[in-house]
């Protein structure tokens, strides 16, 4: 008895530890992404440390962080891993988040035709949720629709939907407003004051927009870019500055600036790296779509088999009841016949 109690206490402690680590990941993901990824990996690598739900959530958080880092292939691989264990998870809110992250990947990599199914799934899931979870999922749906307009270059519709959606706060997603502000800032081509008080990640992207604006005027320099990288050491990957170098090289080479060669060279290097990552990610998105379709077919077959088994069981039960009823009636008829014959003989 004491052993069972000790095991139960230990299991509960491990679950609490996993949940505490999950909180750490969420606290770090917009300021120290690499540390957040490693913390989430600890939960994934030690699956007995928590529940299937903890592992699933950790994979989703890693995917979200990789997406923010513009490492789209890594983000997609994590979604594939999450999908493989999704049948062991009974949490509609996390399932909706999975769809939301897949939707963002679809839009970023050009699979926009697949988006509507994702939105429909999220709408269906939101019906079973309550309070803040429902608000959060509806915000994610709004964000996907905003991003869809943005990628279609329908900026008027994008800004209109941002205006209607940005005040829908949710404690479960505290960076929702910052993400929408970034979309607005990229359209307006100007920094939004509210981003200055946000996490490092959003401050960085705000500074990148400033650099892009300076590059368009021919006023940016390598020192400007280096200063931003120094200010945000956890986000110093060149991928964030690809558009800065693109705009800078276009301006510099048009005006025969000495910076033409160096800016164009760096832009091409970053572009090649980005294209390679996107190509790998697209292949894995197709794998993810196939995996989800195969899972759907498998679940459909399991449901059909369950229905067939139930029908067979009912038919068998009816047959048994019919046979029993037949023999009961036959026995009663035999008794009645015997009684009838006895009465005739006695006469």
Coordinates of C-alpha atoms in Angstrom, one line a residue:
X1 CA 0.0 0.0 0.0
X2 CA 2.8 2.4 0.9
X3 CA 4.6 1.5 -2.4
X4 CA 1.5 2.3 -4.4
X5 CA 1.1 5.6 -2.6
X6 CA 4.8 6.5 -3.2
X7 CA 4.5 5.7 -6.9
X8 CA 1.4 7.8 -7.2
X9 CA 3.1 10.8 -5.4
X10 CA 6.1 10.4 -7.7
X11 CA 4.0 10.3 -10.8
X12 CA 2.1 13.4 -9.7
X13 CA 5.4 15.2 -8.9
X14 CA 6.7 14.4 -12.4
X15 CA 3.5 15.8 -14.1
X16 CA 3.8 19.0 -12.0
X17 CA 7.5 19.3 -13.0
X18 CA 6.6 18.9 -16.7
X19 CA 3.9 21.6 -16.3
X20 CA 6.4 23.9 -14.6
X21 CA 8.9 23.4 -17.4
X22 CA 6.1 24.2 -19.9
X23 CA 5.6 27.5 -18.1
X24 CA 9.3 28.2 -18.4
X25 CA 9.2 27.5 -22.1
X26 CA 6.3 30.0 -22.6
X27 CA 8.2 32.6 -20.5
X28 CA 11.4 32.2 -22.6
X29 CA 10.1 31.7 -26.1
X30 CA 10.0 35.4 -27.1
X31 CA 13.3 36.4 -25.3
X32 CA 15.6 33.3 -25.3
X33 CA 14.3 30.9 -28.0
X34 CA 17.2 28.5 -28.0
X35 CA 16.9 28.0 -24.3
X36 CA 13.1 27.6 -24.7
X37 CA 13.7 24.9 -27.4
X38 CA 16.1 23.0 -25.1
X39 CA 13.7 23.1 -22.2
X40 CA 10.8 21.8 -24.3
X41 CA 13.1 19.1 -25.6
X42 CA 13.7 17.9 -22.1
X43 CA 10.0 17.2 -21.7
X44 CA 9.9 15.4 -25.1
X45 CA 13.1 13.3 -24.6
X46 CA 11.9 12.2 -21.1
X47 CA 8.3 11.2 -22.0
X48 CA 7.8 9.4 -18.7
X49 CA 8.5 12.8 -17.1
X50 CA 5.0 14.0 -17.9
X51 CA 1.9 13.0 -19.8
X52 CA 1.3 12.6 -23.5
X53 CA -0.4 16.0 -23.4
X54 CA 2.7 17.5 -21.9
X55 CA 4.8 16.1 -24.8
X56 CA 2.3 17.2 -27.4
X57 CA 2.2 20.7 -26.0
X58 CA 6.1 20.8 -25.9
X59 CA 6.2 19.8 -29.6
X60 CA 3.7 22.6 -30.5
X61 CA 5.7 25.1 -28.5
X62 CA 8.9 24.1 -30.3
X63 CA 7.1 24.4 -33.7
X64 CA 5.9 27.9 -32.8
X65 CA 9.4 29.0 -31.8
X66 CA 11.0 27.5 -34.9
X67 CA 8.3 29.3 -37.0
X68 CA 9.2 32.6 -35.2
X69 CA 12.9 31.9 -36.0
X70 CA 11.9 31.4 -39.7
X71 CA 13.2 27.8 -39.5
X72 CA 10.1 26.5 -41.3
X73 CA 11.3 23.0 -42.0
X74 CA 12.1 22.5 -38.3
X75 CA 8.7 23.9 -37.4
X76 CA 7.0 21.5 -39.8
X77 CA 8.9 18.4 -38.6
X78 CA 7.7 19.2 -35.0
X79 CA 4.1 19.4 -36.3
X80 CA 4.6 16.0 -37.9
X81 CA 5.8 14.6 -34.6
X82 CA 2.9 16.1 -32.7
X83 CA 0.4 14.7 -35.2
X84 CA 1.8 11.2 -34.6
X85 CA 0.8 11.3 -31.0
X86 CA -2.3 13.3 -31.3
X87 CA -4.6 10.3 -30.9
X88 CA -3.3 9.9 -27.4
X89 CA -4.2 13.5 -26.5
X90 CA -7.7 14.5 -25.3
X91 CA -7.4 18.3 -25.3
X92 CA -9.5 20.2 -27.8
X93 CA -7.7 23.5 -27.1
X94 CA -4.3 22.0 -27.9
X95 CA -5.8 20.3 -31.0
X96 CA -7.0 23.8 -32.1
X97 CA -3.5 25.2 -31.5
X98 CA -2.0 22.5 -33.7
X99 CA -4.4 23.4 -36.5
X100 CA -3.5 27.1 -36.0
X101 CA 0.2 26.4 -36.4
X102 CA -0.4 24.3 -39.4
X103 CA -2.5 27.1 -40.9
X104 CA 0.4 29.5 -40.5
X105 CA 2.8 27.1 -42.1
X106 CA 0.4 26.6 -45.0
X107 CA 0.2 30.4 -45.6
X108 CA 3.9 30.9 -45.3
X109 CA 4.8 28.1 -47.7
X110 CA 2.1 28.6 -50.3
X111 CA -0.5 25.9 -49.4
X112 CA -3.3 28.4 -49.1
X113 CA -5.8 26.1 -50.7
X114 CA -5.6 23.8 -47.6
X115 CA -6.3 26.7 -45.2
X116 CA -10.1 26.6 -45.3
X117 CA -10.2 23.0 -43.9
X118 CA -8.0 24.1 -41.0
X119 CA -10.3 27.1 -40.3
X120 CA -13.4 24.8 -40.4
X121 CA -11.7 22.4 -38.0
X122 CA -10.9 25.2 -35.6
X123 CA -14.5 26.6 -35.8
X124 CA -15.9 23.1 -35.0
X125 CA -13.5 22.7 -32.0
X126 CA -14.3 26.2 -30.6
X127 CA -17.9 25.1 -30.2
X128 CA -16.9 22.6 -27.5
X129 CA -14.7 25.2 -25.7
X130 CA -15.7 27.7 -23.0
X131 CA -14.6 31.1 -21.8
X132 CA -11.0 32.1 -22.5
X133 CA -10.2 29.0 -24.5
X134 CA -13.0 29.8 -27.0
X135 CA -11.9 33.4 -27.2
X136 CA -8.3 32.4 -27.9
X137 CA -9.2 29.9 -30.7
X138 CA -11.5 32.5 -32.3
X139 CA -8.6 35.0 -32.2
X140 CA -6.4 32.4 -34.0
X141 CA -9.0 32.0 -36.7
X142 CA -9.1 35.8 -37.1
X143 CA -5.4 35.9 -37.3
X144 CA -5.3 33.2 -40.0
X145 CA -7.8 35.2 -42.0
X146 CA -5.8 38.3 -41.5
X147 CA -2.6 36.6 -42.7
X148 CA -4.5 35.2 -45.7
X149 CA -5.5 38.7 -46.8
X150 CA -2.0 39.9 -46.1
X151 CA -0.4 37.1 -48.3
X152 CA -2.9 37.9 -51.0
X153 CA -1.8 41.6 -50.8
X154 CA -5.3 42.6 -49.9
X155 CA -4.1 45.2 -47.5
X156 CA -7.3 47.2 -47.1
X157 CA -9.1 44.0 -45.9
X158 CA -6.2 43.1 -43.7
X159 CA -6.2 46.4 -41.9
X160 CA -10.0 46.4 -41.6
X161 CA -10.0 42.9 -39.9
X162 CA -7.1 43.9 -37.7
X163 CA -9.1 46.9 -36.5
X164 CA -12.0 44.7 -35.6
X165 CA -10.0 41.9 -34.0
X166 CA -7.1 43.5 -32.1
X167 CA -9.0 44.3 -28.9
X168 CA -10.1 40.7 -28.4
X169 CA -7.7 39.9 -25.5
X170 CA -7.0 36.5 -24.2
X171 CA -4.9 35.5 -21.2
X172 CA -4.0 32.3 -23.0
X173 CA -2.2 34.2 -25.8
X174 CA -0.7 37.4 -24.6
X175 CA 1.3 38.1 -27.8
X176 CA -1.8 38.1 -30.0
X177 CA -2.0 41.9 -30.2
X178 CA 1.7 42.2 -30.9
X179 CA 1.5 39.9 -33.8
X180 CA -1.3 41.9 -35.3
X181 CA 0.5 45.1 -34.7
X182 CA 3.5 43.7 -36.6
X183 CA 1.3 42.9 -39.6
X184 CA -0.1 46.5 -39.5
X185 CA 3.4 47.9 -39.2
X186 CA 4.7 46.0 -42.2
X187 CA 1.8 47.4 -44.3
X188 CA 2.0 51.0 -43.0
X189 CA 5.8 50.7 -43.3
X190 CA 6.3 52.3 -39.9
X191 CA 7.0 51.2 -36.4
X192 CA 4.1 50.9 -34.0
X193 CA 4.9 52.5 -30.6
X194 CA 3.3 49.6 -28.7
X195 CA 6.0 47.2 -29.9
X196 CA 8.7 49.1 -28.0
X197 CA 7.3 47.7 -24.7
X198 CA 6.9 44.1 -26.0
X199 CA 9.2 41.1 -25.7
X200 CA 12.6 41.1 -27.4
X201 CA 11.3 39.2 -30.4
X202 CA 8.7 41.8 -31.3
X203 CA 11.1 44.7 -30.6
X204 CA 13.6 43.1 -32.9
X205 CA 11.1 42.8 -35.8
X206 CA 10.1 46.4 -35.1
X207 CA 13.8 47.5 -35.5
X208 CA 14.1 45.4 -38.7
X209 CA 11.2 47.4 -40.1
X210 CA 13.1 50.6 -39.3
X211 CA 16.1 49.2 -41.1
X212 CA 14.0 48.4 -44.1
X213 CA 12.7 51.9 -44.2
X214 CA 16.2 53.3 -44.0
X215 CA 17.4 51.0 -46.7
X216 CA 14.6 52.2 -49.0
X217 CA 16.0 55.7 -48.6
X218 CA 19.6 54.6 -49.1
X219 CA 20.4 55.5 -45.5
X220 CA 21.3 52.1 -44.0
X221 CA 24.8 50.8 -43.3
X222 CA 26.4 47.6 -42.1
X223 CA 27.0 49.2 -38.8
X224 CA 23.2 49.8 -38.4
X225 CA 22.5 46.1 -38.9
X226 CA 25.3 45.1 -36.6
X227 CA 24.0 47.4 -33.9
X228 CA 20.5 45.7 -34.0
X229 CA 22.2 42.2 -33.9
X230 CA 24.2 43.3 -30.9
X231 CA 21.1 44.7 -29.2
X232 CA 19.2 41.4 -29.7
X233 CA 21.9 38.7 -29.3
X234 CA 19.4 35.9 -29.1
X235 CA 18.0 36.9 -32.5
X236 CA 21.1 37.7 -34.5
X237 CA 20.4 35.2 -37.3
X238 CA 20.8 36.8 -40.7
X239 CA 17.5 35.4 -41.9
X240 CA 15.7 38.3 -40.1
X241 CA 17.6 40.8 -42.2
X242 CA 17.0 39.2 -45.6
X243 CA 14.5 41.9 -46.7
X244 CA 16.8 44.6 -45.4
X245 CA 19.6 43.4 -47.7
X246 CA 17.2 43.0 -50.6
X247 CA 15.9 46.6 -50.3
X248 CA 19.4 47.9 -49.6
X249 CA 20.9 46.1 -52.6
X250 CA 18.2 47.3 -55.0
X251 CA 18.7 50.9 -53.9
X252 CA 22.5 50.7 -53.8
X253 CA 22.8 49.0 -57.2
X254 CA 20.4 51.4 -58.9
X255 CA 22.5 54.3 -57.8
X256 CA 25.9 52.6 -58.4
X257 CA 26.7 52.8 -54.7
X258 CA 29.9 51.2 -53.4
X259 CA 27.6 49.0 -51.1
X260 CA 26.0 47.4 -54.2
X261 CA 28.3 44.4 -54.4
X262 CA 28.5 43.6 -50.6
X263 CA 24.8 44.1 -50.0
X264 CA 23.8 42.0 -53.1
X265 CA 26.2 39.2 -52.1
X266 CA 24.8 39.0 -48.6
X267 CA 21.2 39.1 -49.9
X268 CA 21.9 36.2 -52.3
X269 CA 23.5 34.2 -49.6
X270 CA 20.6 34.7 -47.2
X271 CA 18.1 34.1 -50.0
X272 CA 19.7 30.7 -51.0
X273 CA 19.6 29.6 -47.4
X274 CA 16.0 30.6 -47.0
X275 CA 14.9 29.0 -50.2
X276 CA 16.6 25.7 -49.3
X277 CA 14.8 25.7 -45.9
X278 CA 11.5 26.5 -47.5
X279 CA 11.9 23.7 -50.1
X280 CA 12.6 21.1 -47.5
X281 CA 9.6 22.4 -45.5
X282 CA 7.3 22.1 -48.5
X283 CA 8.2 18.5 -48.9
X284 CA 7.5 17.9 -45.2
X285 CA 4.2 19.8 -45.4
X286 CA 3.1 17.3 -48.1
X287 CA 4.2 14.5 -45.8
X288 CA 2.2 16.1 -43.0
X289 CA -0.9 16.4 -45.3
X290 CA -0.5 12.7 -46.3
X291 CA 0.0 11.6 -42.7
X292 CA -3.2 13.4 -41.6
X293 CA -5.2 12.0 -44.5
X294 CA -4.0 8.5 -43.8
X295 CA -4.9 9.0 -40.1
X296 CA -8.3 10.2 -41.1
X297 CA -8.8 7.2 -43.3
X298 CA -7.6 4.9 -40.6
X299 CA -10.0 6.4 -38.1
X300 CA -12.8 6.2 -40.6
X301 CA -12.1 2.5 -41.1
X302 CA -12.0 1.9 -37.4
X303 CA -15.3 3.7 -37.0
X304 CA -16.8 1.6 -39.9
X305 CA -15.4 -1.6 -38.3
X306 CA -17.0 -0.6 -35.0
X307 CA -20.3 0.0 -36.6
X308 CA -20.1 -3.3 -38.5
X309 CA -19.2 -5.1 -35.3
X310 CA -22.1 -3.5 -33.5
X311 CA -24.5 -4.4 -36.3
X312 CA -23.2 -8.0 -36.3
X313 CA -23.5 -8.1 -32.5
X314 CA -27.1 -6.9 -32.7
X315 CA -28.0 -9.3 -35.5
X316 CA -26.4 -12.2 -33.5
X317 CA -28.3 -11.2 -30.4
X318 CA -31.6 -11.0 -32.4
X319 CA -30.8 -14.4 -33.9
X320 CA -30.2 -15.9 -30.4
X321 CA -33.3 -14.3 -29.0
X322 CA -35.3 -15.6 -32.0
X323 CA -33.9 -19.2 -31.6
X324 CA -34.7 -19.1 -27.8
X325 CA -38.2 -17.7 -28.5
X326 CA -38.7 -20.4 -31.2
X327 CA -37.8 -23.2 -28.7
X328 CA -39.9 -21.6 -25.9
X329 CA -42.9 -21.4 -28.2
X330 CA -42.3 -24.9 -29.5
X331 CA -42.1 -26.2 -25.9
X332 CA -45.3 -24.4 -25.0
X333 CA -47.0 -25.8 -28.1
X334 CA -45.8 -29.3 -27.2
X335 CA -47.2 -29.0 -23.7
X336 CA -50.5 -27.7 -25.0
X337 CA -50.7 -30.6 -27.5
X338 CA -50.1 -33.1 -24.8
X339 CA -52.7 -31.5 -22.6
X340 CA -55.2 -31.5 -25.5
X341 CA -54.6 -35.1 -26.2
X342 CA -55.0 -36.0 -22.5
X343 CA -58.3 -34.2 -22.5
X344 CA -59.5 -36.1 -25.6
X345 CA -58.5 -39.5 -24.1
X346 CA -60.3 -38.8 -20.8
X347 CA -63.5 -38.1 -22.8

